[in-house]
XYZ file of C-alpha atoms in Angstrom:
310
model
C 0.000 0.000 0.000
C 1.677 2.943 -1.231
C 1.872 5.795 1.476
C 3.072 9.421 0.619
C 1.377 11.086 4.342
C 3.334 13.055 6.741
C 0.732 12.626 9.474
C 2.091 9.955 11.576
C -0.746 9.705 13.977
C -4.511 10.829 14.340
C -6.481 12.140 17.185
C -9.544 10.502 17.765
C -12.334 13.496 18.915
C -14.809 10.742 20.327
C -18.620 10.412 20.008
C -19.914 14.201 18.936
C -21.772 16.251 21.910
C -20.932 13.889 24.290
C -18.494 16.566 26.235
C -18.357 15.668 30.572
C -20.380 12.680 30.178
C -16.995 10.333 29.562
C -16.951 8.621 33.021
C -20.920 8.172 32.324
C -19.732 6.454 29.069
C -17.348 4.891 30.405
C -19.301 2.398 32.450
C -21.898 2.164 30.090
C -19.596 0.999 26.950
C -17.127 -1.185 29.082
C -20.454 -3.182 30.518
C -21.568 -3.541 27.256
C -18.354 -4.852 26.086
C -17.940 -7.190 28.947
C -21.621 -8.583 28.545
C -20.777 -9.298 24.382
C -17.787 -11.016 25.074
C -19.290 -13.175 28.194
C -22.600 -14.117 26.182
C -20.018 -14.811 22.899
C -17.632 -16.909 24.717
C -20.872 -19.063 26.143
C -22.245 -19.717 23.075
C -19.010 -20.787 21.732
C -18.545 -22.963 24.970
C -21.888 -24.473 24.909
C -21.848 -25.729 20.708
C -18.268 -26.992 21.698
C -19.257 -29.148 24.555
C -22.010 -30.569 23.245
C -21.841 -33.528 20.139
C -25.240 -33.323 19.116
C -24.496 -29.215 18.406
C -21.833 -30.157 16.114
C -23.701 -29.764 12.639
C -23.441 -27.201 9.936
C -25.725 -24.849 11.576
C -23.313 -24.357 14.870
C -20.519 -24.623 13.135
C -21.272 -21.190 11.694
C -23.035 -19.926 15.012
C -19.492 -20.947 16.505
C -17.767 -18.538 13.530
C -20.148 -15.858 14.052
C -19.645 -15.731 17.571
C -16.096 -15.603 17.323
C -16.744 -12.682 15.072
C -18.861 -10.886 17.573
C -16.252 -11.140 20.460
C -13.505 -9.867 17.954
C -16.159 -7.017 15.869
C -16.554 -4.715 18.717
C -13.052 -5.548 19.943
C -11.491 -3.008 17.128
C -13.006 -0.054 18.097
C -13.998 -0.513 21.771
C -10.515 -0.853 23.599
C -8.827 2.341 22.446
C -12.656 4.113 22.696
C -12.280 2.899 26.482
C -9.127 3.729 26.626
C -9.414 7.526 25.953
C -12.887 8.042 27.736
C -11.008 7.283 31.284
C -8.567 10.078 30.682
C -5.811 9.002 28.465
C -4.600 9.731 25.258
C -6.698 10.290 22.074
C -4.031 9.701 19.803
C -3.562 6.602 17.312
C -1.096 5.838 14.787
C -1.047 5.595 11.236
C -0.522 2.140 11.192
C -3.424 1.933 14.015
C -5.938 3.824 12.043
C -5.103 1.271 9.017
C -5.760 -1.569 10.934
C -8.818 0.085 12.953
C -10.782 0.636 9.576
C -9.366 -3.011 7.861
C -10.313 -5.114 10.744
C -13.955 -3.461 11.450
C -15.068 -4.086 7.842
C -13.283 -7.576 7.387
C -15.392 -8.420 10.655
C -18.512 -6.710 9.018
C -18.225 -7.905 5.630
C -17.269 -11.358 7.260
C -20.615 -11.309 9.664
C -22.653 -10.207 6.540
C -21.481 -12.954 3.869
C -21.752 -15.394 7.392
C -25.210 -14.094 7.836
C -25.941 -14.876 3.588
C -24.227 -18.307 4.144
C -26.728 -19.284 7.197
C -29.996 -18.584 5.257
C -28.730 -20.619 2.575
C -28.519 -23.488 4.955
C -31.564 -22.678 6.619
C -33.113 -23.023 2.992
C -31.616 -26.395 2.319
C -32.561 -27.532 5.907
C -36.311 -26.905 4.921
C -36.675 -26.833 1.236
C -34.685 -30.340 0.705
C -34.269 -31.849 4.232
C -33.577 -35.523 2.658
C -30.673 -33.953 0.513
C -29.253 -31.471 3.560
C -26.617 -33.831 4.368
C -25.197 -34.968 1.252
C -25.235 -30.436 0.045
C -24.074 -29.357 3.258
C -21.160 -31.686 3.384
C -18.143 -31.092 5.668
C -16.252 -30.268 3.096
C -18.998 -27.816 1.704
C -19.297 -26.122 5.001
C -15.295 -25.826 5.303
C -15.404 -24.126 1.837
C -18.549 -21.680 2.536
C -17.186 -20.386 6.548
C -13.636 -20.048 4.646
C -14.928 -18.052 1.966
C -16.856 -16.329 4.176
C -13.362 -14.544 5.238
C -11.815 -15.106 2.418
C -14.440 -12.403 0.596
C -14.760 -10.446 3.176
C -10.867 -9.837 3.351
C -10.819 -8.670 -0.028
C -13.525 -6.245 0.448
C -11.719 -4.901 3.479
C -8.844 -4.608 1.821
C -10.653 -3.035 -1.236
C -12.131 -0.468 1.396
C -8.552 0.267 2.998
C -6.293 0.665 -0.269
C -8.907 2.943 -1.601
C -8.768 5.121 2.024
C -5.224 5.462 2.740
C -4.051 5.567 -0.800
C -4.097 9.221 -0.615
C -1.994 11.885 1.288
C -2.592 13.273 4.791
C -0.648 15.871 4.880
C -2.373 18.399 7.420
C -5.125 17.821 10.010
C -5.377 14.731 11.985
C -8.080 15.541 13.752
C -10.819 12.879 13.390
C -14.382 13.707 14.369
C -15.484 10.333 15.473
C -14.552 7.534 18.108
C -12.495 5.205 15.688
C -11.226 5.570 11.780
C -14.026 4.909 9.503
C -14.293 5.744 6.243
C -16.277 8.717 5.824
C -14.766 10.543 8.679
C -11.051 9.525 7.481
C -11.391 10.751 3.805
C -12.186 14.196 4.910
C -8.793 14.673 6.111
C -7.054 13.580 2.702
C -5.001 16.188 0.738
C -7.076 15.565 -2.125
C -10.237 15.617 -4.179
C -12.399 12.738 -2.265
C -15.192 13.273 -4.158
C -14.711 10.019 -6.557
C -13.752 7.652 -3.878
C -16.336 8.669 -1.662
C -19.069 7.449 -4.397
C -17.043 4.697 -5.336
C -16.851 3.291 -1.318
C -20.904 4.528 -1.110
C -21.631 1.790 -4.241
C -19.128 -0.531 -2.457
C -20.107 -0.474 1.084
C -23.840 -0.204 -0.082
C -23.601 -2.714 -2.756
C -22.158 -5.804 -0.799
C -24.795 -5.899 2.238
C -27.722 -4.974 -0.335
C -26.815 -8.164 -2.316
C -26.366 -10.319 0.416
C -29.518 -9.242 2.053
C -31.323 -9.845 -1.479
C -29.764 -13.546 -1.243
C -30.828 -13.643 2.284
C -34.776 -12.192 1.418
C -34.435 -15.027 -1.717
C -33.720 -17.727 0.405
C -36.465 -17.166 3.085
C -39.112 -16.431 0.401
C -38.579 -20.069 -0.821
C -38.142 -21.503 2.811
C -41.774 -19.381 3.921
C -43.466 -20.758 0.437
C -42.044 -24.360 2.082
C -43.040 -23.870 5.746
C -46.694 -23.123 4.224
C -46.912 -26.119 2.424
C -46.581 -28.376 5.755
C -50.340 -29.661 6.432
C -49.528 -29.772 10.379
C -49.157 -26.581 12.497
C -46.593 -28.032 14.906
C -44.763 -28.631 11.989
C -45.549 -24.750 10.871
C -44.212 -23.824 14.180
C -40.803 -26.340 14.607
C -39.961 -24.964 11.197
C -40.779 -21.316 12.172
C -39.052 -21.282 15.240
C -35.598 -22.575 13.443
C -35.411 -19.428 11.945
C -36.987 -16.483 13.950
C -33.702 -16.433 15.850
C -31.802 -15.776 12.607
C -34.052 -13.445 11.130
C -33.939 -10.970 14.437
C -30.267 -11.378 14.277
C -30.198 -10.283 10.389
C -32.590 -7.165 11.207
C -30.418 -6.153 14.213
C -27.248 -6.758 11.681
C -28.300 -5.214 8.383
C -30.436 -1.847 9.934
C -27.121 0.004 11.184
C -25.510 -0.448 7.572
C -28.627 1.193 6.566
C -28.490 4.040 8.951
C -25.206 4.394 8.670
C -23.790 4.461 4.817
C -26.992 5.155 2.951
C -28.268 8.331 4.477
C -27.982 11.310 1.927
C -26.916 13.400 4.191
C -24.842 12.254 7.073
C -25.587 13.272 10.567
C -22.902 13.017 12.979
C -24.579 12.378 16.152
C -26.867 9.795 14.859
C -24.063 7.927 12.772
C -21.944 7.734 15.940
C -24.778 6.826 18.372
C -26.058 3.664 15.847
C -22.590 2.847 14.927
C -22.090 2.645 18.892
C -25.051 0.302 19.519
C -23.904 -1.595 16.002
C -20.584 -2.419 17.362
C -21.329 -3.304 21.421
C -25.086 -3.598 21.977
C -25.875 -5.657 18.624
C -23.551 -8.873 19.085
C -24.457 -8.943 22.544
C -27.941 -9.087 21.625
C -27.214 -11.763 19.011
C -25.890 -13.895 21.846
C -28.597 -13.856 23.703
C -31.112 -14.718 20.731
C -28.883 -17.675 19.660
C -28.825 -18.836 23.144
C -32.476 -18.071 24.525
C -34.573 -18.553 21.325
C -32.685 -21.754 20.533
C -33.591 -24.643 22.901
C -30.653 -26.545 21.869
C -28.132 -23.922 22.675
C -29.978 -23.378 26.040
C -29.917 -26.783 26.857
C -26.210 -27.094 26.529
C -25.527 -23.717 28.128
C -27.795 -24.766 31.142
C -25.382 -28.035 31.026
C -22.148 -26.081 30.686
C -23.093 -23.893 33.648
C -24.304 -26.566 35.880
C -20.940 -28.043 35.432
C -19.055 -25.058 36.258
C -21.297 -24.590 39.392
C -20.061 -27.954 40.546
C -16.560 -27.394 40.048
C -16.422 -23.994 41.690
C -18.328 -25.522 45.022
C -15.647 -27.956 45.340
């Protein structure tokens, strides 16, 4: 990645009109981000304990997970970091990395997201055939390339960023290095790249929610042809839990990288609740809506009480 900047570091200005309220925010954000990673780290615990959780269906709960403990862990530590009284400041090299990592997790989470309705729709559309299409090897190949797209995407995102010169103000009005907020310090004309990262960042979630919508169409039309209503409501149930997570997922993207005209405040506040309050939330779905999960977390926990009373 060619670099021609003489800015060697950036100061992060935080969350817009949030002046005296950092020890309030403080607390707020570093619960938040303990909760996420707790709730993550049992959901990974309880599909890894238990062998009747190891199908193609946990195996990518168990990838998304991971990708919710390590998603808000890009922006949150340094954001913690600064709002107890230390330093704003964050390298080059830092802000490269910030803005890589938080849309390979993204872009990772929304091909992830793509890949689980598709097995949803094999699940229920062609339950005789679900085993011989969702083969180990086929679900090796889909959570790879899961990263492996969303890597090149990120790194899509970053070349185009920090391709240009900083050569004056480092000043960044926002808690991390995003896009948006980055490019308005370049030494340059922007205007290009900023349409050409709009039609990128708005183009990849758009088609994989399209995917998503495509495959729960057909896997609806299915559910309504089963003549028994317990059957409606096993088959219902499977899915619910993915479909809040997908809402919760795709809505800040929305917000966020579509609006015509950006508003601080309200980027920063559901970009906030997109990177902390969101994958905790999708924890807790996967684990309460799903009575396998629960079952096995109830087990896991059970266990652990034991151990700790002797």
């Amino acid at each position: 990645m060619r670099n021609t900047s003489v800015v060697t570091e950036f100061i992060l200005l935080g969350i817009p009109h949030t002046e005296d309220l950092e020890t309030m925010l403080f607390v707020l954000f570093l619960s938040f981000y303990i909760f996420t990673l707790m709730g993550n780290l049992l959901n990974l615990l309880a599909v890894v304990s238990s062998a009747r959780l190891h199908t193609p269906m946990y195996l990518f709960l168990c990838k998304l997970s991971v990708c919710d403990i390590f998603f808000p862990s890009v922006s949150s530590p340094k954001m913690l970091f600064y709002l107890s009284g230390n330093s704003r400041a964050i390298s080059y090299a830092g802000c490269v990395s910030q803005l890589f990592f938080y849309h390979f997790l993204g872009c990772t989470e929304c091909f992830l997201y793509t890949v689980m309705a598709y097995d949803r729709f094999v699940a229920i559309c062609y339950p005789l055939r679900y085993t011989i299409i969702m083969s180990h090897r086929a679900c090796a190949i889909l959570a790879m390339g899961t990263s492996f797209f969303g890597c090149i995407q990120a790194i899509f995102l970053t070349t185009l960023t920090f391709h240009l010169p900083y050569c004056g103000p480092n000043e960044v009005d926002y808690y991390f290095c995003d896009i948006p907020v980055t490019l308005k310090l370049a030494c340059a004309d922007t205007s290009a790249l900023e349409m050409v990262g709009f039609i990128s960042v708005g183009l990849m979630p758009l088609s994989c929610f399209l995917l998503i919508l495509t495959s729960y169409s057909c896997i609806v039309y299915s559910i309504l042809q089963i003549r028994s209503t317990e059957g409606q409501q096993r088959a219902f149930s499977t899915c619910s839990a993915h479909l809040t997570a997908i809402l919760l997922s795709f809505m800040p993207v929305v917000l966020i990288y579509l609006q015509p005209t950006p508003n601080p405040w309200l980027n920063a506040t559901v970009q906030v609740l997109n990177n902390l309050v969101t994958p905790m939330l999708t924890s807790l779905i996967y684990s309460l809506r799903n009575k396998e999960v629960k079952y096995s977390l109830e087990k896991v926990l059970q266990q652990v009480a034991l151990i700790s009373e002797k």
